[in-house]
Coordinates of C-alpha atoms and ligand atoms in Angstrom, one line a residue:
X1 CA -3.4 -10.3 23.3
X2 CA -4.7 -7.5 21.4
X3 CA -2.9 -6.1 18.0
X4 CA -1.3 -3.1 19.7
X5 CA 0.5 -5.4 22.2
X6 CA 1.3 -8.0 19.7
X7 CA 3.3 -5.1 17.9
X8 CA 5.8 -5.2 20.6
X9 CA 5.4 -8.4 22.3
X10 CA 6.8 -11.5 20.3
X11 CA 9.8 -13.6 20.5
X12 CA 12.4 -11.5 19.0
X13 CA 15.1 -14.1 18.4
X14 CA 13.8 -17.8 18.8
X15 CA 16.6 -20.2 20.0
X16 CA 19.3 -17.4 20.5
X17 CA 21.2 -18.3 23.4
X18 CA 22.1 -14.7 24.1
X19 CA 18.3 -14.0 24.5
X20 CA 18.6 -10.5 23.1
X21 CA 15.4 -8.4 23.3
X22 CA 15.7 -6.9 19.7
X23 CA 15.7 -9.2 16.8
X24 CA 19.5 -9.4 15.6
X25 CA 20.4 -8.9 12.0
X26 CA 21.7 -12.3 11.1
X27 CA 24.0 -11.1 8.2
X28 CA 25.2 -14.3 6.9
X29 CA 24.6 -16.1 3.6
X30 CA 25.1 -19.7 4.9
X31 CA 24.5 -21.6 8.1
X32 CA 26.8 -24.6 9.0
X33 CA 25.2 -28.1 9.1
X34 CA 25.8 -30.6 11.8
X35 CA 26.9 -33.0 9.0
X36 CA 26.6 -33.8 5.4
X37 CA 23.5 -36.0 5.6
X38 CA 21.1 -34.4 8.1
X39 CA 20.3 -31.0 7.1
X40 CA 19.0 -28.8 10.1
X41 CA 17.6 -25.4 10.5
X42 CA 18.5 -22.7 8.1
X43 CA 21.2 -23.6 5.3
X44 CA 21.1 -20.4 2.9
X45 CA 19.8 -16.8 3.5
X46 CA 17.9 -16.9 -0.2
X47 CA 16.0 -19.8 1.1
X48 CA 15.5 -18.6 4.7
X49 CA 17.3 -16.5 7.3
X50 CA 16.4 -16.1 11.1
X51 CA 15.9 -12.0 10.8
X52 CA 13.4 -12.4 8.0
X53 CA 11.7 -15.6 9.6
X54 CA 10.8 -13.3 12.8
X55 CA 9.6 -10.5 10.4
X56 CA 7.3 -12.9 8.6
X57 CA 6.0 -14.5 11.8
X58 CA 5.1 -10.9 13.0
X59 CA 3.4 -10.2 9.7
X60 CA 1.6 -13.3 9.3
X61 CA 0.1 -12.8 12.9
X62 CA -0.9 -9.1 11.9
X63 CA -3.0 -10.4 9.0
X64 CA -4.3 -13.2 11.0
X65 CA -2.6 -15.7 8.3
X66 CA -0.6 -18.6 8.7
X67 CA 2.1 -18.0 6.4
X68 CA 3.8 -14.6 5.3
X69 CA 6.6 -13.9 2.8
X70 CA 8.6 -11.0 2.9
X71 CA 10.1 -9.5 -0.4
X72 CA 12.7 -6.8 -1.5
X73 CA 9.8 -4.4 -2.3
X74 CA 6.0 -4.2 -2.7
X75 CA 6.6 -5.0 -6.5
X76 CA 8.4 -8.1 -5.6
X77 CA 5.4 -9.3 -3.7
X78 CA 3.0 -8.4 -6.3
X79 CA 5.1 -10.2 -8.9
X80 CA 5.4 -13.4 -6.7
X81 CA 1.4 -13.4 -6.6
X82 CA 1.4 -12.7 -10.4
X83 CA 3.5 -15.9 -10.7
X84 CA 0.5 -17.9 -9.7
X85 CA -1.1 -17.3 -13.1
X86 CA -0.2 -19.7 -15.9
X87 CA 1.1 -18.4 -18.9
X88 CA -2.0 -17.7 -21.4
X89 CA -4.1 -17.0 -18.2
X90 CA -6.3 -14.0 -17.3
X91 CA -6.3 -11.6 -14.5
X92 CA -8.9 -9.6 -13.4
X93 CA -8.2 -6.3 -11.6
X94 CA -9.8 -3.1 -10.3
X95 CA -9.1 -0.2 -12.7
X96 CA -7.7 2.4 -10.0
X97 CA -4.5 0.4 -9.6
X98 CA -1.0 1.3 -8.3
X99 CA 1.0 2.4 -11.6
X100 CA 3.7 0.0 -11.0
X101 CA 1.1 -2.8 -10.4
X102 CA -0.4 -1.9 -13.7
X103 CA 3.0 -1.8 -15.5
X104 CA 3.7 -5.5 -14.2
X105 CA 0.3 -6.8 -15.3
X106 CA -0.3 -4.9 -18.4
X107 CA 3.5 -4.9 -19.8
X108 CA 5.3 -7.7 -18.2
X109 CA 3.0 -10.5 -18.2
X110 CA 1.9 -9.8 -21.7
X111 CA 5.1 -11.7 -22.6
X112 CA 3.4 -14.7 -21.2
X113 CA 0.3 -14.1 -23.2
X114 CA -1.3 -13.2 -19.7
X115 CA -4.3 -11.1 -20.4
X116 CA -5.5 -8.3 -18.0
X117 CA -9.2 -7.4 -17.5
X118 CA -9.7 -4.1 -15.9
X119 CA -13.1 -3.4 -14.1
X120 CA -14.5 -0.6 -12.0
X121 CA -13.6 -1.9 -8.8
X122 CA -16.6 -0.8 -6.9
X123 CA -18.8 -2.5 -9.4
X124 CA -19.6 -6.2 -8.4
X125 CA -21.6 -6.5 -11.6
X126 CA -18.6 -6.0 -13.8
X127 CA -16.5 -8.4 -11.5
X128 CA -19.1 -10.8 -12.0
X129 CA -19.0 -10.5 -15.8
X130 CA -15.3 -10.7 -15.8
X131 CA -14.5 -13.6 -13.7
X132 CA -15.5 -16.8 -15.1
X133 CA -12.3 -18.6 -16.3
X134 CA -10.1 -16.1 -14.7
X135 CA -7.0 -17.2 -12.7
X136 CA -6.3 -14.3 -10.5
X137 CA -8.6 -11.3 -9.1
X138 CA -6.5 -8.4 -7.6
X139 CA -7.8 -5.5 -5.9
X140 CA -6.9 -2.4 -3.8
X141 CA -9.3 -0.7 -1.4
X142 CA -9.6 2.0 -0.7
X143 CA -8.0 2.5 -4.2
X144 CA -5.2 5.0 -4.7
X145 CA -5.3 7.7 -5.5
X146 CA -8.9 8.3 -6.0
X147 CA -10.1 6.3 -2.7
X148 CA -12.7 4.4 -4.0
X149 CA -14.2 1.5 -1.6
X150 CA -14.5 -2.2 -2.7
X151 CA -16.9 -4.4 -0.9
X152 CA -14.4 -6.9 -0.1
X153 CA -16.8 -9.5 1.4
X154 CA -19.2 -9.5 -1.8
X155 CA -16.1 -9.5 -4.1
X156 CA -14.5 -12.7 -2.1
X157 CA -18.1 -14.5 -2.3
X158 CA -18.0 -13.9 -6.1
X159 CA -14.5 -14.9 -6.4
X160 CA -15.1 -18.1 -4.4
X161 CA -18.2 -19.0 -6.5
X162 CA -15.9 -19.1 -9.7
X163 CA -12.8 -20.8 -8.1
X164 CA -10.8 -17.7 -8.4
X165 CA -8.3 -16.7 -5.9
X166 CA -8.8 -13.3 -4.5
X167 CA -5.5 -11.1 -3.8
X168 CA -6.0 -7.6 -2.1
X169 CA -3.4 -5.2 -2.0
X170 CA -3.7 -3.7 1.6
X171 CA -0.8 -1.1 1.6
X172 CA -2.9 1.9 2.0
X173 CA -4.7 0.7 5.0
X174 CA -2.2 -1.5 6.9
X175 CA -3.0 -4.9 8.8
X176 CA -4.1 -2.8 11.9
X177 CA -6.9 -0.9 10.0
X178 CA -8.3 -3.8 7.5
X179 CA -7.9 -7.4 7.5
X180 CA -8.8 -8.7 3.9
X181 CA -8.4 -12.7 5.0
X182 CA -10.8 -12.3 7.5
X183 CA -13.4 -11.0 4.9
X184 CA -12.8 -13.8 2.6
X185 CA -9.5 -12.8 0.6
X186 CA -7.0 -15.6 -0.2
X187 CA -4.0 -13.4 -0.3
X188 CA -2.9 -10.1 1.1
X189 CA -0.3 -7.9 -0.2
X190 CA 1.7 -5.2 1.1
X191 CA 4.2 -2.6 0.0
X192 CA 5.8 -2.7 3.4
X193 CA 7.7 0.5 2.2
X194 CA 4.5 2.4 3.3
X195 CA 3.1 2.1 6.6
X196 CA 4.6 -1.1 8.0
X197 CA 7.9 0.6 7.7
X198 CA 6.8 4.1 8.3
X199 CA 10.0 5.9 7.9
X200 CA 10.7 6.1 4.4
X201 CA 14.2 4.5 4.7
X202 CA 13.6 1.1 3.1
X203 CA 11.7 -0.8 0.3
X204 CA 10.0 -3.9 1.2
X205 CA 6.9 -6.1 0.6
X206 CA 5.0 -9.0 1.9
X207 CA 2.3 -11.6 0.8
X208 CA 0.1 -13.2 3.5
X209 CA -2.1 -16.3 3.0
X210 CA -3.7 -19.0 5.1
X211 CA -4.2 -21.5 2.3
X212 CA -1.3 -24.2 2.5
X213 CA -1.3 -24.8 -1.6
X214 CA -0.9 -20.9 -2.0
X215 CA 1.7 -20.8 0.7
X216 CA 3.8 -23.7 -0.9
X217 CA 3.5 -21.9 -4.5
X218 CA 4.5 -18.6 -2.9
X219 CA 7.6 -20.2 -1.3
X220 CA 8.7 -21.8 -4.2
X221 CA 8.8 -18.2 -5.7
X222 CA 10.6 -16.7 -2.8
X223 CA 13.1 -19.1 -2.9
X224 CA 13.3 -19.8 -6.4
X225 CA 13.6 -16.3 -7.9
X226 CA 15.6 -15.0 -4.9
X227 CA 13.7 -11.7 -4.3
X228 CA 13.4 -12.4 -0.5
X229 CA 13.9 -9.5 1.9
X230 CA 17.6 -9.1 3.2
X231 CA 18.5 -9.5 7.0
X232 CA 19.2 -5.8 7.5
X233 CA 15.9 -4.6 5.8
X234 CA 14.0 -7.1 7.6
X235 CA 15.5 -5.7 11.0
X236 CA 14.4 -2.2 9.9
X237 CA 11.0 -3.3 9.0
X238 CA 10.5 -5.1 12.4
X239 CA 11.6 -1.9 13.8
X240 CA 9.3 0.2 12.2
X241 CA 6.4 -2.1 12.7
X242 CA 6.6 -1.7 16.5
X243 CA 5.1 2.0 16.3
X244 CA 2.8 1.3 13.7
X245 CA -0.3 1.6 16.1
X246 CA 1.0 4.9 17.4
X247 CA 1.8 6.3 14.2
X248 CA -1.5 5.5 12.7
X249 CA -3.3 6.8 15.3
X250 CA -1.5 10.5 15.1
X251 CA -1.5 10.2 11.2
X252 CA -5.5 9.7 11.0
X253 CA -6.0 12.6 13.7
X254 CA -3.8 14.8 11.4
X255 CA -5.5 13.6 8.3
X256 CA -8.9 14.6 9.9
X257 CA -7.5 18.2 10.4
X258 CA -6.1 18.4 6.8
X259 CA -9.2 17.0 5.2
X260 CA -11.5 19.6 7.2
X261 CA -9.2 22.4 5.9
X262 CA -9.2 21.3 2.4
X263 CA -13.0 21.1 2.3
X264 CA -13.6 24.5 3.9
X265 CA -10.9 26.2 1.4
X266 CA -12.6 28.3 -1.6
X267 CA -9.9 26.9 -4.1
X268 CA -10.7 23.1 -3.4
X269 CA -13.5 21.5 -5.4
X270 CA -13.6 18.1 -4.3
X271 CA -11.7 16.3 -1.3
X272 CA -11.4 12.2 -1.6
X273 CA -11.2 10.8 1.8
X274 CA -12.9 7.9 3.2
X275 CA -13.3 9.7 6.5
X276 CA -15.5 12.3 5.4
X277 CA -19.1 11.4 6.0
X278 CA -20.4 12.5 2.6
X279 CA -17.8 10.1 0.7
X280 CA -19.8 7.8 -1.4
X281 CA -17.7 4.6 0.2
X282 CA -17.8 5.9 3.8
X283 CA -20.5 3.4 5.0
X284 CA -18.9 0.4 3.5
X285 CA -15.5 1.3 4.4
X286 CA -16.5 1.7 8.0
X287 CA -18.1 -1.9 8.0
X288 CA -14.9 -3.4 6.7
X289 CA -12.2 -1.3 8.1
X290 CA -11.4 0.4 11.3
X291 CA -10.0 3.8 10.4
X292 CA -9.9 5.9 7.1
X293 CA -6.0 5.9 6.9
X294 CA -4.0 9.1 6.0
X295 CA -4.0 9.0 2.3
X296 CA -6.3 11.7 0.8
X297 CA -6.4 13.5 -2.7
X298 CA -8.2 16.4 -3.7
X299 CA -9.0 18.2 -7.1
X300 CA -8.8 22.0 -7.6
X301 CA -10.2 22.4 -10.9
X302 CA -7.0 23.5 -12.5
X303 CA -3.9 21.6 -13.4
X304 CA -1.7 24.7 -12.9
X305 CA -3.1 25.8 -9.7
X306 CA -2.5 22.1 -8.4
X307 CA 1.0 22.2 -9.5
X308 CA 1.7 25.6 -7.9
X309 CA 0.2 24.3 -4.5
X310 CA 2.6 21.2 -4.6
X311 CA 5.6 23.6 -5.3
X312 CA 4.5 26.1 -2.6
X313 CA 4.2 23.5 0.5
X314 CA 6.9 23.5 3.0
X315 CA 5.5 20.8 5.6
X316 CA 4.9 18.5 2.7
X317 CA 7.8 16.9 0.7
X318 CA 7.2 16.6 -3.1
X319 CA 7.4 13.0 -3.3
X320 CA 5.9 9.8 -4.4
X321 CA 5.1 7.1 -1.9
X322 CA 2.9 7.3 1.4
X323 CA 2.6 5.9 4.8
X324 CA 5.8 7.6 6.2
X325 CA 6.2 9.9 9.3
X326 CA 6.9 12.9 7.2
X327 CA 4.1 14.3 5.3
X328 CA 4.3 14.4 1.4
X329 CA 2.5 15.9 -1.6
X330 CA 2.4 14.9 -5.3
X331 CA 0.6 14.9 -8.4
X332 CA -0.3 11.1 -9.2
X333 CA -0.8 11.7 -13.0
X334 CA 2.7 13.1 -13.5
X335 CA 4.7 11.1 -10.6
X336 CA 3.3 7.8 -9.0
X337 CA 0.8 6.8 -11.6
X338 CA 2.9 8.2 -14.6
X339 CA 3.9 4.4 -15.7
X340 CA -0.2 4.2 -16.9
X341 CA -0.6 5.7 -20.4
X342 CA -3.0 8.3 -20.8
X343 CA -5.6 6.3 -22.7
X344 CA -5.6 3.6 -20.0
X345 CA -6.2 6.2 -16.9
X346 CA -9.0 8.2 -15.6
X347 CA -7.2 10.3 -13.4
X348 CA -8.1 14.1 -13.1
X349 CA -5.0 16.2 -14.0
X350 CA -5.8 18.4 -11.3
X351 CA -5.7 15.5 -8.6
X352 CA -3.0 16.1 -5.8
X353 CA -2.5 13.3 -3.6
X354 CA -1.4 13.9 0.0
X355 CA 0.0 11.4 2.6
X356 CA -0.3 13.2 6.2
X357 CA 2.4 12.3 8.6
X358 CA 3.1 12.8 12.5
X359 CA 3.9 16.3 12.3
X360 CA 2.0 19.0 14.3
X361 CA -1.4 19.3 12.7
X362 CA -1.6 23.1 13.2
X363 CA 1.6 23.4 11.1
X364 CA 0.2 21.1 8.4
X365 CA -3.2 23.0 8.1
X366 CA -1.3 26.5 8.1
X367 CA 1.2 25.4 5.4
X368 CA -1.5 23.8 3.1
X369 CA -4.1 26.8 3.4
X370 CA -1.2 29.2 3.0
X371 CA 0.1 27.2 -0.1
X372 CA -3.5 27.3 -1.5
X373 CA -4.0 31.0 -0.8
X374 CA -0.6 31.8 -2.7
X375 CA -1.1 29.4 -5.6
X376 CA -4.7 30.7 -6.3
X377 CA -3.2 34.4 -6.3
X378 CA -0.7 33.4 -8.6
X379 CA -2.6 31.5 -10.9
X380 CA -5.1 34.5 -11.3
X381 CA -2.5 37.0 -11.9
X382 CA -1.2 34.5 -14.4
X383 CA -4.6 34.1 -16.1
X384 CA -5.1 37.9 -16.1
X385 CA -1.6 38.5 -17.7
X386 CA -2.1 35.7 -20.3
X387 CA -3.2 36.8 -23.9
X388 CA -7.0 35.6 -24.2
X389 CA -7.3 32.5 -26.2
X390 CA -8.4 32.6 -29.8
X391 CA -12.3 32.0 -30.0
Ligands
PLP1 C1 4.0 1.3 -3.5 C2 2.9 0.4 -3.8 C3 3.3 -0.9 -4.5 C4 4.8 -1.3 -4.8 O1 5.5 -1.3 -3.5 P1 7.1 -0.7 -3.7 O2 7.5 -1.3 -2.4 O3 7.2 0.5 -4.2 O4 7.5 -1.7 -4.7 C5 2.1 -1.9 -4.7 N1 0.9 -1.5 -4.3 C6 0.5 -0.1 -3.8 C7 -1.0 0.0 -3.6 C8 1.4 0.6 -3.6 O5 1.0 1.8 -3.0

């Protein structure tokens, strides 16, 4: 069966005598055993739960992995992968990382003397120089919020040559648009809070792999640290995943309309979206993914104008995160990526990130154009009214 079919066609409740058509929420901490000597099936929900097991089966299937592990958040998933690095080890990562991932690697892993080396993610030569002796390579593509594209096959070949496991954070794409394991990665990470859940009503994360040793190590962390996803959130995530394909189709079409309107607007200097033909990574992205996604960013040349645009929109909620059915808008430097200190970050201060939802595209375009018009009038007036700066 093809992926769109597999999103809804799977056994929702293996072994359940009532044969429900939706996966039940097995809201229980413990499972009774036949006797004291012969443990059978699940025993304790931290170690394994039927609702989570169905979810993990669906996630593994979508990423073409043999194993998937569901966690309480995307950060818990990244953290489980970071546990594979020994004390005193080294992580090489792309420098346009999710802010929370940077905080984990730079501030928490530093307690275990783990060294973090950041490289330009699109520069394979920089990876090649940094990989020898490393214990983990971690990358996002397209990166968020700057939408730079990384050659996953090229990077996987280099990682393999140096014996360094490659983890790809695939949250911005979802498994339907890009499958890093098929391109040579060892681990795929998701913040399922984003596209997989899709409704901004839960936080969840996942790690997928087809390497039995990595799977064993990840299960030790999931069971041993106890950050596995609970049964109710597993149910919500299973429910969200069923409409992933429909949501993505509409979201990507809407993003195309929004990107075109932004490109055409006088107040916009640059639009970053891999679906635009003049994006520097467009051709590479098209080779390794089947869609451009629905996260884009743009620059206006003026931080105050960008802040005013964010304030004026009505069809875009001012909120972090992305991938939900409702559109959102934010200033990454001040919001989603604020945990990265200024010296460590190369984010333009006028950068606006947009996550496009499933609304009517005409409403989205009208609202954004109107906000840009009003914000530019307001900033022009402000500039005229302000006293001229001293020479
Ligand atoms: C949001 C995000 C995370 C963290 O996920 P949470 O569910 O918020 O913990 C990790 N990586 C990327 C790329 C993200 O966008």
